[in-house]
CSV table of C-alpha atoms in Angstrom, one decimal:
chain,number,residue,atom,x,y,z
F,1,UNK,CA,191.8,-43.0,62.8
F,2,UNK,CA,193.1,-45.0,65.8
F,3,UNK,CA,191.4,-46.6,68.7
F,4,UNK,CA,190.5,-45.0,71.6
F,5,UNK,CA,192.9,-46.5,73.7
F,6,UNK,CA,191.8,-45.2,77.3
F,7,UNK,CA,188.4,-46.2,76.7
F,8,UNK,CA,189.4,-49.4,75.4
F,9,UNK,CA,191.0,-49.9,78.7
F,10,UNK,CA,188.4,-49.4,80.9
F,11,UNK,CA,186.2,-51.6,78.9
F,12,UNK,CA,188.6,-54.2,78.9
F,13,UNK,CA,189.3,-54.3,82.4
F,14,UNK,CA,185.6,-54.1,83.5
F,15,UNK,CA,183.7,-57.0,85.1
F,16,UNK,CA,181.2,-57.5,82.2
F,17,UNK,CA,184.6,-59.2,80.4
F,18,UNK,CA,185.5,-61.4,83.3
F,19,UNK,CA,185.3,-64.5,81.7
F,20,UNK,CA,188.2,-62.9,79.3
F,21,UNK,CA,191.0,-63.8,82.2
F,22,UNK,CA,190.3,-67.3,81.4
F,23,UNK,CA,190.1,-67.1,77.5
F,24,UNK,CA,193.7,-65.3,78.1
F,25,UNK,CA,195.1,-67.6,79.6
F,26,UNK,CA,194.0,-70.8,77.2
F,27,UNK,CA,195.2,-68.3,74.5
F,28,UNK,CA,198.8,-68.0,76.6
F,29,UNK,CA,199.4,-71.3,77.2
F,30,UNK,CA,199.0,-72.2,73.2
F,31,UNK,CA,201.7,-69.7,72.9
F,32,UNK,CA,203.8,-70.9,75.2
F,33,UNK,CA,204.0,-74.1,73.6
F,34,UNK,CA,204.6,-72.8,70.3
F,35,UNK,CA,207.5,-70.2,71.2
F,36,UNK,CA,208.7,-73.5,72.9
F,37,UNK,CA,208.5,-75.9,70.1
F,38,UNK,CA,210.2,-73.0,67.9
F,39,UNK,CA,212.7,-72.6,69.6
F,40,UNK,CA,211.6,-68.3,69.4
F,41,UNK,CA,214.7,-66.5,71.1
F,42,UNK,CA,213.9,-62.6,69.6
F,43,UNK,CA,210.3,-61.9,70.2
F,44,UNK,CA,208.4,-59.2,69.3
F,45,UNK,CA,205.2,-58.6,71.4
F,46,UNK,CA,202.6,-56.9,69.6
F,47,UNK,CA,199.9,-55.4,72.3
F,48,UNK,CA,201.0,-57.2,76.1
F,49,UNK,CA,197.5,-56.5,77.7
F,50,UNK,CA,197.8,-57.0,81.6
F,51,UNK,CA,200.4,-59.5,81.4
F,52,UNK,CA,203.5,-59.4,78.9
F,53,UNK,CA,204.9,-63.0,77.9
F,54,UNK,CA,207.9,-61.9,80.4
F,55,UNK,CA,206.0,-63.1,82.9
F,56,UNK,CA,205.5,-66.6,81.8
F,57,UNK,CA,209.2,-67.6,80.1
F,58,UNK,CA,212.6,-66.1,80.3
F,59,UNK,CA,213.8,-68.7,77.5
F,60,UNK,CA,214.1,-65.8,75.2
F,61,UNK,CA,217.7,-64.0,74.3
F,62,UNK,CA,215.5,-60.4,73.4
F,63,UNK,CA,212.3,-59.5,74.1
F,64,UNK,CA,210.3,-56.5,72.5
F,65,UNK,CA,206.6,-54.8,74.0
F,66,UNK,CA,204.8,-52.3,72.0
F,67,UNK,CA,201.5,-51.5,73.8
F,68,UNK,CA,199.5,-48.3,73.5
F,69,UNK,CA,198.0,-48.7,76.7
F,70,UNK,CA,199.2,-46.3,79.7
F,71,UNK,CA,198.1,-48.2,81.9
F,72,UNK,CA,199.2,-51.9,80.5
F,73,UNK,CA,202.7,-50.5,79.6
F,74,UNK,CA,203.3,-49.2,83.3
F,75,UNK,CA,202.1,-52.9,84.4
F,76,UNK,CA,204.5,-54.6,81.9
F,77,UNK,CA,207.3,-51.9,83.3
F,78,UNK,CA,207.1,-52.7,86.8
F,79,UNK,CA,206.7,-56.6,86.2
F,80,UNK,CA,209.8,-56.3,83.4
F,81,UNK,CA,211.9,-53.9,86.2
F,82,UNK,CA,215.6,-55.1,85.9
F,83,UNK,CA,215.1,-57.6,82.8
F,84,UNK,CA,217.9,-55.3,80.7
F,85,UNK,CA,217.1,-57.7,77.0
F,86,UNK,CA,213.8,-56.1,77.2
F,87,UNK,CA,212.4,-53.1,75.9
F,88,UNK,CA,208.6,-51.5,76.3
F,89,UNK,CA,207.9,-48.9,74.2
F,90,UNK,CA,204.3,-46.9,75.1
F,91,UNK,CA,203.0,-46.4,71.4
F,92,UNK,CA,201.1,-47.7,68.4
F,93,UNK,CA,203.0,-50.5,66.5
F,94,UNK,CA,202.5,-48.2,63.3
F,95,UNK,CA,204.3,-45.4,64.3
F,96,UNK,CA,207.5,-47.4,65.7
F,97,UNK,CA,207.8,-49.3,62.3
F,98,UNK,CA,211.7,-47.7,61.3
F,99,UNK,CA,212.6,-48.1,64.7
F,100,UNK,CA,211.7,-52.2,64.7
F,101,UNK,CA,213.3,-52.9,61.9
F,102,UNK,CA,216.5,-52.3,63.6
F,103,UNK,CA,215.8,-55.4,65.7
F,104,UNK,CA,215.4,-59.3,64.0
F,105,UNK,CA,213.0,-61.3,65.5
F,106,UNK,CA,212.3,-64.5,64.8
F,107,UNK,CA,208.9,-64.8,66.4
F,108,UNK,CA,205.9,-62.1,66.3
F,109,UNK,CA,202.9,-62.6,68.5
F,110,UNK,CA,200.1,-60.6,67.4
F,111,UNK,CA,197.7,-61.8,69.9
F,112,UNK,CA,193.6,-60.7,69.7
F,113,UNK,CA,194.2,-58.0,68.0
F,114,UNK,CA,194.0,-57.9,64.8
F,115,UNK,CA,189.9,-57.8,64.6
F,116,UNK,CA,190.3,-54.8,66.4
F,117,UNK,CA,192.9,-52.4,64.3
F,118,UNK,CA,190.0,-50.0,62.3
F,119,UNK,CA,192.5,-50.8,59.1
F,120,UNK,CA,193.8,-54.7,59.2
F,121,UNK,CA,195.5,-54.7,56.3
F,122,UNK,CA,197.6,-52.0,56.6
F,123,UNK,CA,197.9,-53.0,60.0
F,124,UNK,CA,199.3,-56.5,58.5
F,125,UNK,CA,201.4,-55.1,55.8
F,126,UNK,CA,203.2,-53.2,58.4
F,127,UNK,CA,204.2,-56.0,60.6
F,128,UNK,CA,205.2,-57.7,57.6
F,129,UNK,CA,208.0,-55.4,57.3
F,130,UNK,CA,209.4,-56.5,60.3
F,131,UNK,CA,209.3,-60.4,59.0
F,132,UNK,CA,212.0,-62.6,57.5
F,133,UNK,CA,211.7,-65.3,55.8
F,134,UNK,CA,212.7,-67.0,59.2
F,135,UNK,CA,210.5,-65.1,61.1
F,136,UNK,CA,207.2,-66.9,62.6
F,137,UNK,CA,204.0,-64.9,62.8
F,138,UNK,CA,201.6,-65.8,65.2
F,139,UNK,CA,197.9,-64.6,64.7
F,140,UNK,CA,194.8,-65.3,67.1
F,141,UNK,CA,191.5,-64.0,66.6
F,142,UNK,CA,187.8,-64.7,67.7
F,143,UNK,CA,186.4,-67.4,65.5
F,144,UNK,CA,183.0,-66.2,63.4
F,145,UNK,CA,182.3,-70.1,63.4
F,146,UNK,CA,182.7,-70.9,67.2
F,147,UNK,CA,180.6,-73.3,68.6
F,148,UNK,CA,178.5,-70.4,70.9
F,149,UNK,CA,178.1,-68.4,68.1
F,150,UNK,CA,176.3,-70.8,65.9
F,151,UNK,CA,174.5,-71.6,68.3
F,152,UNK,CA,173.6,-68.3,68.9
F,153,UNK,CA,172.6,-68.8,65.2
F,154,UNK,CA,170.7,-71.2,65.2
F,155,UNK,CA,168.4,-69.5,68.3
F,156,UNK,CA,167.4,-66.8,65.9
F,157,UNK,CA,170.2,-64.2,68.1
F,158,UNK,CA,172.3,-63.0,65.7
F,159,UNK,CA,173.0,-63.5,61.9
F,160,UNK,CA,176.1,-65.7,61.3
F,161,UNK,CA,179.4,-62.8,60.6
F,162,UNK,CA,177.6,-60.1,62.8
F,163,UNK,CA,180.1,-58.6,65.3
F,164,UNK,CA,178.3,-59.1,69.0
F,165,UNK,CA,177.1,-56.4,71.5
F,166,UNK,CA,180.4,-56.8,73.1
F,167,UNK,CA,182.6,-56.9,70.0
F,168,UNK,CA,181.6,-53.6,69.4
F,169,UNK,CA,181.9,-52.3,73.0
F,170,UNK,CA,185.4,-53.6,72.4
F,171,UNK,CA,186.0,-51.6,69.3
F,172,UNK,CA,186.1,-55.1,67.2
F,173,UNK,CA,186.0,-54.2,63.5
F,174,UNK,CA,186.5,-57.6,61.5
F,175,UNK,CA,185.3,-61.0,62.1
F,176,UNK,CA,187.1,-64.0,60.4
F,177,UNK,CA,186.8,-67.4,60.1
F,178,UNK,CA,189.6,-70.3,59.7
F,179,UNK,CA,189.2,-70.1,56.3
F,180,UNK,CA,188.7,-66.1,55.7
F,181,UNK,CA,191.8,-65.6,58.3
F,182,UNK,CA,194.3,-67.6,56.0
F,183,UNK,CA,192.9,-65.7,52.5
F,184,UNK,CA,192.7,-62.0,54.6
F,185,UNK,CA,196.9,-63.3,55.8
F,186,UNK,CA,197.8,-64.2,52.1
F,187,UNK,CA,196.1,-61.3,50.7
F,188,UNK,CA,197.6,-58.5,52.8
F,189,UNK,CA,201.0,-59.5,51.3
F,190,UNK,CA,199.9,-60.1,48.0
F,191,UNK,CA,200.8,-63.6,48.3
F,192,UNK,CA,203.9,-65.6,49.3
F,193,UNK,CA,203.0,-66.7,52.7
F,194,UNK,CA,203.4,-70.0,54.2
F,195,UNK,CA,201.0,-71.9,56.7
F,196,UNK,CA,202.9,-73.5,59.0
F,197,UNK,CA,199.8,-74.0,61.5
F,198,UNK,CA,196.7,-73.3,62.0
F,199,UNK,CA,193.4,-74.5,63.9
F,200,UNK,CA,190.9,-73.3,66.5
F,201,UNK,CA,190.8,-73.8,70.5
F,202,UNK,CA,188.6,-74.2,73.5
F,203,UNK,CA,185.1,-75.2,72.7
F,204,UNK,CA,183.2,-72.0,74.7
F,205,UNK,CA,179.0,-72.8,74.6
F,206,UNK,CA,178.0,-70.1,75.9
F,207,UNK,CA,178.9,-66.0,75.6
F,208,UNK,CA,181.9,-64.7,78.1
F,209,UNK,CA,178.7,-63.2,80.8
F,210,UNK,CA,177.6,-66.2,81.0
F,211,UNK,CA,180.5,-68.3,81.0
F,212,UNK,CA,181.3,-65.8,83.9
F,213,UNK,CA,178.0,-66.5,86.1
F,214,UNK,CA,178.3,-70.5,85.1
F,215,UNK,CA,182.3,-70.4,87.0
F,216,UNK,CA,180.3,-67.8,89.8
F,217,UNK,CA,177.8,-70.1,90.5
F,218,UNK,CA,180.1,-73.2,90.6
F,219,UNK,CA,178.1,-74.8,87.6
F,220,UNK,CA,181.5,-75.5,85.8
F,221,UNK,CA,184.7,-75.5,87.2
F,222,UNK,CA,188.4,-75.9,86.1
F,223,UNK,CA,188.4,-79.2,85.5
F,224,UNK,CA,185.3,-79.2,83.1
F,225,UNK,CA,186.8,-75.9,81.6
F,226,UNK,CA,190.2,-78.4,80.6
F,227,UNK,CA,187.2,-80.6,79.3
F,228,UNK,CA,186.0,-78.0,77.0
F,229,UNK,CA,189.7,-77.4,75.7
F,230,UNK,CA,190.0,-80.8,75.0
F,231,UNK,CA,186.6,-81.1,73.0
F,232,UNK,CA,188.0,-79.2,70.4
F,233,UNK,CA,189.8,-82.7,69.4
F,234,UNK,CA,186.3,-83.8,68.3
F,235,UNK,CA,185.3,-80.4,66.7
F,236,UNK,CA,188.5,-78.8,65.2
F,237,UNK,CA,186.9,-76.0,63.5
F,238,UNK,CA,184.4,-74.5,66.2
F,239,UNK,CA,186.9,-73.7,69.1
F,240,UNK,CA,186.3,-70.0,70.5
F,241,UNK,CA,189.2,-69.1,68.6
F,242,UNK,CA,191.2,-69.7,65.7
F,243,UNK,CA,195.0,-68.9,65.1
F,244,UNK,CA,197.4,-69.5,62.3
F,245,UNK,CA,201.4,-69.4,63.2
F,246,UNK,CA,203.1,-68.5,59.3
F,247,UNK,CA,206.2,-66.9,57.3
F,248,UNK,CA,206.7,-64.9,54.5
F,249,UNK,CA,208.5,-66.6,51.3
F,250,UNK,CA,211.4,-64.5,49.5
């Protein structure tokens, strides 16, 4: 059973998620830097959201968008109009499988998503089909260990691997930690994966409502929002959330 994609949508978009726009962009900006320091000239965009990576670099030779989303893929259309090495195609990665594997990419992004596919590992063995050993995939997902949640915790709110109120409003299936993330990764192929990277980012303290009153209300800015980023220096595994960037092994 897929997601309800329409409803997803809305949800997304609404202003109880606000404080998402921000968490997108920290999330952007770390892959940015790795597509950089990769070198990553075929990418495959798994899921663009409101803003494909074509908006952010050009420094790619081919560039591939698979979104489900009407209304995200007519976004990435009009913002992508007249860019001929990239193609959007309006579906769910699953069902565009044989077609992908007529392209070679050398980096995947796979970006918030895969906590909220109803069947991850299948989900995972499928884009592994589209891997080389010289391809780089690049996972993010919330962190069940982030510093608001065990705080959270700790107040007697929620039991530690419990998806949130929101999560669920989201469709959110799975929750994973550092550790779970890399097992769930190795496990999905049946082993021979290698880590190249991994960590967490962007120490949040508080839920996205009311990191989204806090910015309203001019109790935090920008500047303490960098702050928070660089925290994570001092507390590596609690960072909102956690990625790991790896390849499969012949």
């Amino acid at each position: 059973m897929q997601r309800d994609i329409e409803k997803y949508t809305q949800d997304y978009l609404s202003a109880d998620y606000e404080f998402e726009k921000t968490m997108v962009r920290i999330r952007r900006e770390k892959i940015l830097g790795f597509l950089e320091s990769h070198r990553a000239k075929r990418i495959l965009e798994i899921g663009c959201g409101e803003s494909c990576i074509a908006n952010h670099t050009r420094d790619f030779e081919q560039l591939v968008i698979v979104e489900p989303s009407e209304v995200f893929v007519k976004i990435a259309r009009e913002d992508c109009k007249g860019l001929v090495n990239v193609k959007i195609i309006n579906d769910f990665l699953e069902n565009q499988i044989q077609v992908l594997k007529h392209h070679s990419f050398d980096f995947i992004i796979l970006s918030s998503l895969l906590h909220e596919v109803r069947e991850p590992k299948e989900f995972l063995k499928s884009v592994f089909e589209l891997c080389s050993t010289e391809t780089i995939l690049h996972i993010n997902v919330p962190n069940a260990l982030s510093f608001h949640l065990l705080w959270a915790y700790k107040s007697g709110l929620l039991n530690l691997g419990d998806l949130t109120p929101s999560a669920k409003k989201l469709q959110q299936h799975s929750a994973f930690t550092q550790e779970s993330l890399v097992e769930f990764i190795s496990s999905a192929r049946g082993g021979g994966i290698k880590m190249i990277e991994q960590g967490s980012y962007f120490l949040k303290p508080f839920n996205h409502a009311k990191m989204s009153l806090l910015l309203k209300e001019g109790v935090i800015n920008e500047e303490l929002l960098r702050g928070l980023e660089g925290m994570i220096e001092f507390c590596p595994r609690f960072g909102a959330e956690i990625f790991v960037n790896c390849k499969i092994e012949s």
